[in-house]
Amino acid sequence: MFTGLSAFPLTPITGTGLDTAAYARLVERLAAAGVDSIGALGSTGSYAYLTRDQRAEAAKIAVGAAAGTPVMVGIGALTTSEVLALAEDAQNAGAAAVLLAPVSYQPLTDDEVFGLYEDVTRELSVPLCVYDNPRTTHFQFSDELHGRIAGLPGVGSIKIPGVPAGAKARVDALRARIPDTVTIGISGDPFAAAGLAAGCDAWYSALAGTFPDAAQAIMRDPAESERLRPLWDLFARHGGIRVLAAAATHLGLTGDRVLPRPLRELDGPAREEVIATLAALSL
Amino acid sequence: MFTGLSAFPLTPITGTGLDTAAYARLVERLAAAGVDSIGALGSTGSYAYLTRDQRAEAAKIAVGAAAGTPVMVGIGALTTSEVLALAEDAQNAGAAAVLLAPVSYQPLTDDEVFGLYEDVTRELSVPLCVYDNPRTTHFQFSDELHGRIAGLPGVGSIKIPGVPAGAKARVDALRARIPDTVTIGISGDPFAAAGLAAGCDAWYSALAGTFPDAAQAIMRDPAESERLRPLWDLFARHGGIRVLAAAATHLGLTGDRVLPRPLRELDGPAREEVIATLAALSL
């Protein structure tokens, strides 16, 4: 479950809610491409913006459309009680694993975050991936805290953010703190090739959620990542979710409206630049 | 509505939900103390952690218990659709104004934040206070953006974070960008006296939500703020919400359980230090 290429699709949200048909097609396409697992309702999948009912529906659609490819479902929310409810829904939908970030409003202490994972793992019957994403949660895990959480029963992996420099030292330092049974997966697509070269066991990839072939090409040949630099530059400038939403619309995978308000789709010159970059990179 | 001392109470959350009796008592106490307005469901009031139903109930309780003191209700949420629903609930409960922060998961662009305020003010029939709190939302308003938003119909005030140094220059720069009809209110209690001295029209105060007399004393004599430095130090160390929750419990205003999980009440030496500091400051 927690090794290889894990593809995180967009969850298309229109003015009236989840676009269930487009979402099913996105997931089917990933299963057909042969990714190792699918990450439903990750950050690029807008999990934080959906209601409990919408998330339960999306989880069911993803498991059905994945047709046997294991699906990990994001269960992050601001309160422990909501996380526990989402965990139950994800398991009922057939999730093979869950992904949990310490979503924050008030900055959380280490003991509060440990308490969250302790309270949730106690109730789970599928394995959990710890989601470390300071860009969205604004919580900084220490390696010591990663070690404490990774020792909880049922923790199977840690999804770490991209490491712009010194990936090997970062992965080694974390590996020294966690049990052998817990894998490390890289995210932050622009830094994935470096993370894999540094010994990460998995790539939790937003790119793969829309461009599974391109991500598989990077898995085979890390030099492919360098070729995609113009795309990474767009990710840095606009946020990956907005670039991938524009791409999915342009490719006809979704309608024009993809992102939950107040997020907005790229338009005008920014959208034109995404389209031109996709063409130049043959994506 | 948007001048003078505005008191922001805790919203006590037990294991089973909102402690309605304790919440009503907290608000009644503020009205009795003669604060100028009450800010229900601010950050210290845990708005981000409550369900729509709980927030609607809290808004009704606050307006009832305030007995004529105007109540501003926090309507922040991650999606525009949820904010609009919360605005409707707040108005139905009798709110005199609403408070809106650009709550974020994906980092928001200036245009997205402007779009949020545009979409919400279009639907409102009570005035809105723009809530600028980068510590919790991680969104940084530029003065240019504040100016654009303050020009929207119905915007009545801006709640700015504490300015540790150079408050006068900060307030003057902002004032130059916004209409005369829009007030500026300071928050970040440790810096409130400096903000008021710099010309802020209001103090949006978490301290006043639990210690209205102490806040009124600072309104009369800014030197009082210096006397409370040991309390400000505790705010910096533990977060104001945890210190005020411990204080409210110690004073018998609430039960032992106040904060929504994963947030935790202070215990052990941290709690003892809060209690000792309250005693030393005669709070």
XYZ file of C-alpha atoms in Angstrom:
566
model
C 0.000 0.000 0.000
C 2.656 2.497 1.046
C 5.268 1.974 -1.680
C 5.657 2.945 -5.318
C 3.594 5.570 -7.090
C 0.474 6.837 -5.357
C -1.654 9.157 -7.516
C -3.684 11.966 -5.930
C -6.445 13.184 -8.248
C -8.319 16.462 -8.136
C -11.861 16.334 -6.770
C -13.862 18.495 -9.190
C -16.224 20.847 -7.339
C -18.757 22.768 -9.405
C -21.138 25.486 -8.217
C -23.567 22.793 -7.086
C -21.117 20.392 -5.434
C -19.092 17.325 -6.325
C -18.917 16.506 -10.043
C -19.332 12.777 -9.475
C -19.073 11.712 -13.123
C -15.845 13.621 -13.753
C -14.392 12.365 -10.481
C -15.121 8.729 -11.343
C -13.477 9.205 -14.752
C -10.351 10.742 -13.162
C -9.951 7.777 -10.826
C -10.693 5.139 -13.515
C -7.982 6.691 -15.651
C -5.425 6.300 -12.843
C -6.322 2.665 -12.243
C -6.044 2.004 -15.993
C -2.595 3.628 -16.027
C -1.443 1.098 -13.447
C -0.429 3.356 -10.558
C 0.361 1.446 -7.350
C -2.269 3.205 -5.266
C -4.699 6.109 -5.383
C -4.878 8.905 -2.821
C -8.445 10.147 -2.738
C -9.164 13.444 -0.995
C -5.613 14.647 -0.581
C -4.795 18.352 -0.545
C -5.054 18.524 -4.347
C -8.312 16.616 -3.900
C -9.699 19.541 -1.843
C -10.552 17.353 1.142
C -10.525 20.292 3.539
C -13.287 22.067 1.615
C -15.862 19.280 1.431
C -18.654 18.375 3.821
C -18.705 15.019 5.580
C -21.401 13.785 3.194
C -19.443 14.896 0.126
C -16.320 13.190 1.429
C -18.181 9.946 2.112
C -19.591 10.047 -1.413
C -16.188 10.800 -2.955
C -14.593 7.935 -1.017
C -17.218 5.483 -2.306
C -16.803 6.698 -5.874
C -13.014 6.451 -5.653
C -13.020 2.891 -4.294
C -15.497 1.793 -6.951
C -13.689 3.476 -9.839
C -10.287 2.229 -8.648
C -11.458 -1.314 -9.460
C -9.075 -3.070 -7.099
C -6.230 -0.550 -6.984
C -5.888 0.248 -3.256
C -7.301 3.612 -2.240
C -6.069 5.764 0.636
C -8.606 8.362 1.795
C -7.811 11.699 3.442
C -9.579 12.130 6.803
C -8.081 15.408 8.028
C -10.306 17.960 9.759
C -10.013 20.583 12.484
C -11.597 18.545 15.250
C -10.815 15.076 16.521
C -14.501 14.196 16.549
C -14.851 15.060 12.852
C -11.694 13.069 12.013
C -13.111 10.015 13.790
C -16.378 10.323 11.861
C -14.493 10.665 8.566
C -12.349 7.621 9.427
C -15.490 5.563 9.918
C -16.920 6.779 6.615
C -13.664 6.029 4.773
C -13.516 2.515 6.172
C -17.163 1.900 5.317
C -16.400 3.021 1.752
C -13.676 0.383 1.465
C -10.554 2.495 1.925
C -7.375 0.415 2.219
C -5.740 3.159 4.290
C -6.331 6.675 5.592
C -4.233 9.824 5.380
C -4.269 12.266 8.282
C -2.782 15.762 8.473
C -2.885 17.844 11.665
C -5.159 20.509 10.187
C -4.819 23.616 12.353
C -6.508 26.910 13.151
C -5.001 27.609 16.561
C -1.342 26.556 16.302
C -1.082 23.057 17.811
C 1.459 21.803 20.346
C 3.394 18.565 19.844
C 1.379 16.884 22.600
C -1.899 17.919 20.954
C -0.810 16.462 17.624
C 0.395 13.248 19.269
C -2.938 13.066 21.111
C -4.810 13.411 17.823
C -2.953 10.473 16.234
C -3.306 8.429 19.424
C -7.071 9.028 19.557
C -7.519 8.179 15.870
C -5.250 5.125 15.560
C -7.035 3.609 18.589
C -10.257 3.468 16.551
C -8.892 2.469 13.124
C -8.979 -0.934 11.482
C -6.944 0.114 8.398
C -3.406 1.516 8.422
C -2.734 5.239 8.621
C -0.327 7.484 6.743
C 0.883 10.544 8.669
C 0.539 13.586 6.428
C 3.246 16.178 7.068
C 2.394 19.277 5.005
C 3.386 22.526 6.736
C 2.381 24.600 3.681
C -1.277 23.902 4.369
C -1.402 22.898 8.049
C 1.331 25.267 9.289
C 2.357 22.568 11.746
C 6.056 21.662 11.806
C 6.739 18.064 12.831
C 10.017 17.453 14.648
C 11.737 14.133 13.959
C 11.226 13.299 17.626
C 7.459 13.726 17.225
C 7.472 11.701 13.988
C 9.198 8.944 15.950
C 6.580 8.991 18.729
C 3.676 8.915 16.261
C 5.262 6.273 14.000
C 5.380 3.962 17.031
C 1.591 4.018 17.394
C -0.194 0.846 16.264
C -1.401 0.994 12.668
C 0.881 3.740 11.433
C 2.238 2.520 8.087
C 3.822 5.505 6.372
C 4.816 9.147 6.611
C 4.119 11.500 3.708
C 6.823 14.140 3.920
C 6.992 17.463 2.086
C 9.536 18.007 -0.676
C 13.118 18.568 0.494
C 14.680 21.224 -1.758
C 18.216 20.314 -0.636
C 19.811 17.556 1.450
C 17.117 14.929 0.881
C 19.385 12.001 1.807
C 20.279 13.487 5.204
C 16.613 14.295 5.830
C 15.392 10.797 4.979
C 18.199 9.132 6.961
C 17.485 11.259 10.039
C 13.797 10.395 9.918
C 14.458 6.701 9.199
C 16.614 6.507 12.333
C 13.601 7.517 14.444
C 10.849 5.275 13.047
C 10.144 1.530 13.005
C 11.304 -0.497 9.942
C 7.661 -1.234 9.153
C 6.873 2.450 8.493
C 7.651 3.680 4.970
C 8.585 7.208 3.952
C 6.863 8.772 0.966
C 7.875 11.984 -0.716
C 5.446 14.620 -1.903
C 6.019 18.045 -3.399
C 6.281 16.823 -7.002
C 9.183 19.060 -8.077
C 11.359 17.368 -5.428
C 10.091 13.832 -5.874
C 12.952 12.558 -8.027
C 15.432 13.767 -5.413
C 13.360 12.182 -2.659
C 13.220 8.823 -4.429
C 16.977 8.965 -5.070
C 17.414 9.644 -1.342
C 15.646 6.398 -0.510
C 11.976 7.256 -0.143
C 9.754 4.189 -0.544
C 6.847 5.972 -2.165
C 5.886 9.058 -4.118
C 2.591 10.591 -3.051
C 2.009 12.528 -6.219
C -0.421 15.245 -7.259
C 1.168 15.211 -10.728
C 0.278 11.524 -11.060
C -3.351 12.306 -10.243
C -3.682 14.156 -13.552
C -0.603 12.966 -15.502
C 0.032 9.366 -14.392
C 2.212 8.588 -17.439
C 4.505 11.542 -16.774
C 4.906 10.493 -13.136
C 5.638 6.891 -14.142
C 8.285 8.210 -16.541
C 9.963 10.011 -13.616
C 9.794 6.816 -11.524
C 11.711 5.041 -14.322
C 14.126 7.890 -15.067
C 14.652 10.716 -12.556
C 16.107 12.890 -15.355
C 12.543 13.247 -16.646
C 11.860 15.513 -13.668
C 14.358 18.074 -14.957
C 12.546 18.153 -18.298
C 9.353 19.193 -16.502
C 10.977 22.230 -14.846
C 8.662 24.714 -16.650
C 5.730 22.902 -15.037
C 7.370 22.997 -11.587
C 7.885 26.733 -12.063
C 4.155 27.121 -12.659
C 3.439 25.040 -9.528
C 5.659 27.403 -7.510
C 4.002 30.481 -8.967
C 0.315 29.501 -8.796
C 0.134 26.485 -6.477
C -0.023 22.980 -7.915
C -3.770 22.652 -7.404
C -4.563 25.647 -9.638
C -2.164 24.490 -12.369
C -3.517 20.932 -12.321
C -7.106 22.202 -12.340
C -6.369 24.299 -15.432
C -4.687 21.293 -17.040
C -7.569 18.935 -16.271
C -10.033 21.408 -17.771
C -7.888 21.935 -20.847
C -7.539 18.179 -21.380
C -11.322 17.744 -21.091
C -11.014 15.594 -17.974
C -13.253 18.010 -16.046
C -15.505 20.958 -16.794
C -14.415 24.589 -16.424
C -15.273 24.765 -12.756
C -13.036 22.556 -10.616
C -12.056 24.352 -7.406
C -14.126 25.146 -4.299
C -14.669 28.893 -3.765
C -12.967 31.027 -2.540
C -10.276 29.266 -4.614
C -10.447 30.377 -8.235
C -9.419 28.712 -11.450
C -6.576 30.394 -13.328
C -7.737 32.575 -16.181
C -6.356 35.013 -18.729
C -2.580 34.949 -19.290
C -1.930 32.498 -16.426
C -4.248 29.938 -17.990
C -2.748 30.506 -21.436
C 0.717 29.936 -19.990
C -0.336 26.614 -18.467
C -1.774 25.478 -21.787
C 1.337 26.554 -23.695
C 3.587 24.784 -21.181
C 1.611 21.542 -21.447
C 1.958 21.691 -25.222
C 5.698 22.431 -25.075
C 6.222 19.475 -22.704
C 3.945 17.155 -24.716
C 1.773 16.605 -21.650
C -20.797 48.979 16.915
C -17.166 49.145 15.824
C -15.699 51.440 18.509
C -14.681 51.059 22.143
C -14.187 47.763 23.938
C -15.455 44.621 22.240
C -15.232 41.499 24.414
C -14.619 38.085 22.851
C -15.617 35.255 25.195
C -14.543 31.627 25.095
C -17.105 29.155 23.774
C -16.891 26.225 26.216
C -16.851 22.880 24.390
C -17.175 19.729 26.489
C -16.878 16.120 25.316
C -20.509 16.229 24.231
C -20.595 19.649 22.560
C -21.402 23.227 23.427
C -21.827 23.967 27.169
C -24.806 26.228 26.613
C -25.349 27.174 30.262
C -21.723 28.187 30.837
C -21.674 30.093 27.544
C -24.789 32.093 28.440
C -23.254 32.961 31.832
C -20.015 34.147 30.180
C -21.917 36.476 27.848
C -24.294 37.783 30.558
C -21.268 38.697 32.657
C -19.821 40.788 29.809
C -23.081 42.649 29.241
C -23.315 43.325 32.985
C -19.759 44.695 32.964
C -20.828 47.259 30.369
C -18.537 46.418 27.465
C -19.404 48.271 24.253
C -19.984 45.143 22.199
C -19.564 41.385 22.346
C -17.698 39.309 19.770
C -19.263 35.869 19.741
C -17.400 33.057 17.984
C -14.075 34.774 17.513
C -10.840 32.814 17.452
C -10.842 32.538 21.251
C -14.471 31.491 20.865
C -13.343 28.463 18.815
C -15.562 29.323 15.845
C -13.450 27.319 13.430
C -14.039 24.100 15.385
C -17.827 24.173 15.616
C -20.460 22.767 13.290
C -22.935 25.026 11.540
C -25.663 23.948 13.975
C -23.473 24.618 16.996
C -22.575 28.046 15.659
C -26.203 28.941 15.021
C -27.065 27.866 18.567
C -24.146 29.828 20.053
C -25.138 32.950 18.100
C -28.713 32.758 19.456
C -27.492 32.241 23.016
C -25.059 35.146 22.731
C -27.638 37.590 21.382
C -30.121 36.572 24.084
C -27.621 36.746 26.935
C -26.180 40.056 25.706
C -29.540 41.667 26.553
C -29.192 44.586 24.154
C -25.403 44.914 23.986
C -24.641 44.572 20.260
C -23.207 41.204 19.246
C -20.832 40.599 16.337
C -20.729 36.960 15.203
C -17.788 35.203 13.529
C -18.747 33.609 10.205
C -15.346 32.432 8.931
C -15.073 29.025 7.220
C -13.010 27.416 4.491
C -15.610 27.669 1.733
C -17.593 30.618 0.487
C -20.787 28.565 0.515
C -20.342 27.739 4.206
C -19.595 31.400 5.014
C -22.799 32.470 3.276
C -24.809 29.915 5.246
C -23.211 31.069 8.509
C -23.948 34.699 7.635
C -27.602 33.859 7.192
C -27.679 32.007 10.517
C -25.951 34.900 12.318
C -28.409 37.437 10.919
C -31.358 35.218 11.831
C -29.974 35.018 15.380
C -29.984 38.806 15.642
C -26.323 39.613 15.121
C -25.633 43.341 14.792
C -22.544 42.619 12.684
C -20.430 39.742 11.389
C -16.690 39.081 11.563
C -14.997 37.354 8.648
C -11.446 36.000 8.413
C -10.055 34.463 5.217
C -9.671 30.990 6.709
C -7.227 29.087 4.520
C -6.025 25.589 3.725
C -4.520 26.174 0.303
C -2.740 29.536 0.519
C -5.113 32.135 -0.966
C -4.304 34.818 -3.532
C -5.303 38.460 -3.046
C -7.945 38.139 -5.759
C -9.432 35.062 -4.088
C -9.693 36.883 -0.762
C -11.204 39.960 -2.412
C -13.666 37.671 -4.204
C -14.669 36.101 -0.893
C -15.486 39.471 0.691
C -17.253 40.604 -2.482
C -19.418 37.476 -2.571
C -20.290 37.761 1.119
C -20.940 41.518 1.417
C -23.302 41.246 -1.586
C -25.597 39.034 0.510
C -25.326 40.744 3.909
C -27.836 43.051 5.559
C -25.630 43.819 8.605
C -22.155 45.394 8.531
C -19.014 43.311 8.318
C -15.707 43.509 10.147
C -12.686 42.256 8.196
C -10.695 39.920 10.429
C -6.953 40.079 9.734
C -5.273 37.344 11.803
C -2.269 35.793 10.051
C -1.411 33.672 13.114
C -4.456 31.491 12.467
C -5.313 32.072 8.797
C -1.730 32.409 7.498
C -3.009 34.990 5.053
C -1.113 38.296 4.939
C -3.257 41.266 3.912
C -1.457 44.034 2.059
C -2.659 47.571 2.739
C -3.670 47.773 -0.913
C -5.959 44.741 -0.457
C -7.361 46.171 2.775
C -8.193 49.304 0.813
C -10.006 47.376 -1.916
C -12.023 45.342 0.570
C -12.812 48.330 2.823
C -14.446 49.988 -0.195
C -17.032 47.207 -0.505
C -20.545 48.130 0.661
C -21.218 47.175 4.270
C -17.627 46.932 5.458
C -17.533 48.780 8.787
C -14.261 47.870 10.460
C -10.943 46.073 10.209
C -9.683 43.964 13.106
C -5.903 44.084 12.837
C -3.375 41.921 14.669
C -1.187 43.413 17.389
C 1.673 45.584 16.168
C 4.709 44.876 18.374
C 6.491 48.059 17.211
C 5.575 51.105 15.120
C 1.832 50.977 15.737
C 1.269 54.633 14.790
C 2.905 54.239 11.371
C 0.944 51.015 10.796
C -2.407 52.565 11.678
C -1.690 55.732 9.659
C -0.696 53.725 6.573
C -3.868 51.664 6.764
C -6.063 54.697 7.483
C -4.759 56.371 4.322
C -6.151 53.480 2.248
C -9.637 53.060 3.702
C -12.848 55.137 3.774
C -13.467 57.380 6.822
C -16.504 55.271 7.652
C -14.388 52.177 8.314
C -12.910 51.911 11.818
C -9.693 50.159 12.807
C -9.714 47.860 15.829
C -6.678 46.368 17.463
C -6.446 42.791 18.680
C -3.553 40.867 20.166
C -4.210 41.911 23.771
C -0.564 42.468 24.780
C -0.304 45.195 22.123
C -3.745 46.715 22.592
C -2.656 49.688 24.702
C -0.091 50.624 22.050
C -2.716 50.207 19.316
C -5.212 52.436 21.126
C -2.491 55.055 21.711
C -1.759 54.880 17.962
C -5.342 55.850 17.177
C -7.267 52.593 16.851
C -11.001 53.116 17.304
C -11.723 49.798 18.950
C -10.128 46.991 20.911
C -11.314 43.548 19.886
C -10.261 41.795 23.047
C -9.970 38.175 24.117
C -8.850 39.361 27.559
C -12.127 41.277 27.919
C -14.076 38.101 27.158
C -12.936 36.604 30.459
C -11.642 39.666 32.372
C -13.817 42.613 31.276
C -12.832 44.745 34.282
C -9.119 44.355 33.578
C -9.648 45.350 29.942
C -11.723 48.369 30.937
C -8.910 49.392 33.296
C -6.478 49.332 30.347
C -8.931 51.397 28.269
C -8.849 54.036 31.040
C -5.107 53.805 31.744
C -2.739 52.208 29.231
C -0.133 51.795 31.994
C -2.320 48.976 33.316
C -1.199 46.901 30.347
C 2.394 46.927 31.591
C 1.250 45.619 34.965
C -0.234 42.560 33.222
C 3.055 41.623 31.523
C 3.277 38.249 33.356
C -0.083 37.376 31.791
C 1.074 38.460 28.310
C 4.132 36.247 28.769
C 1.843 33.293 29.426
C -0.196 34.193 26.302
C 3.012 34.131 24.241
C 4.113 30.821 25.709
C 0.847 28.849 25.591
C -1.485 30.778 23.277
C -4.098 33.114 24.740
C -6.944 30.627 24.275
C -5.292 27.997 26.512
C -4.438 30.546 29.216
C -7.943 32.035 29.204
C -9.514 28.554 29.251
C -7.434 27.663 32.334
C -8.430 30.973 33.930
C -12.131 30.513 33.206
C -12.042 27.037 34.721
C -10.132 28.249 37.769
C -12.603 31.101 38.322
C -15.525 28.674 38.104
C -16.910 30.353 34.968
C -16.748 27.055 33.073
C -16.155 23.395 33.844
C -12.776 21.663 33.443
C -13.290 20.892 29.786
C -13.377 24.017 27.613
C -11.431 23.464 24.371
C -12.318 21.398 21.296
C -10.005 18.406 20.746
C -7.281 18.159 19.493
C -6.676 21.333 21.540
C -5.957 20.474 25.152
C -6.399 22.391 28.371
C -3.200 23.281 30.207
C -2.402 20.950 33.067
C 0.352 20.293 35.602
C 2.918 23.048 36.102
C 1.564 25.204 33.230
C -1.867 25.325 34.843
C -0.374 26.021 38.262
C 1.586 28.916 36.779
C -1.554 30.437 35.285
C -3.331 30.203 38.632
C -0.380 31.724 40.491
C -0.128 34.558 37.953
C -3.837 35.375 38.240
C -3.453 35.549 42.023
C -0.334 37.733 41.814
C -2.120 40.146 39.455
C -5.353 40.124 41.496
C -7.299 38.914 38.471
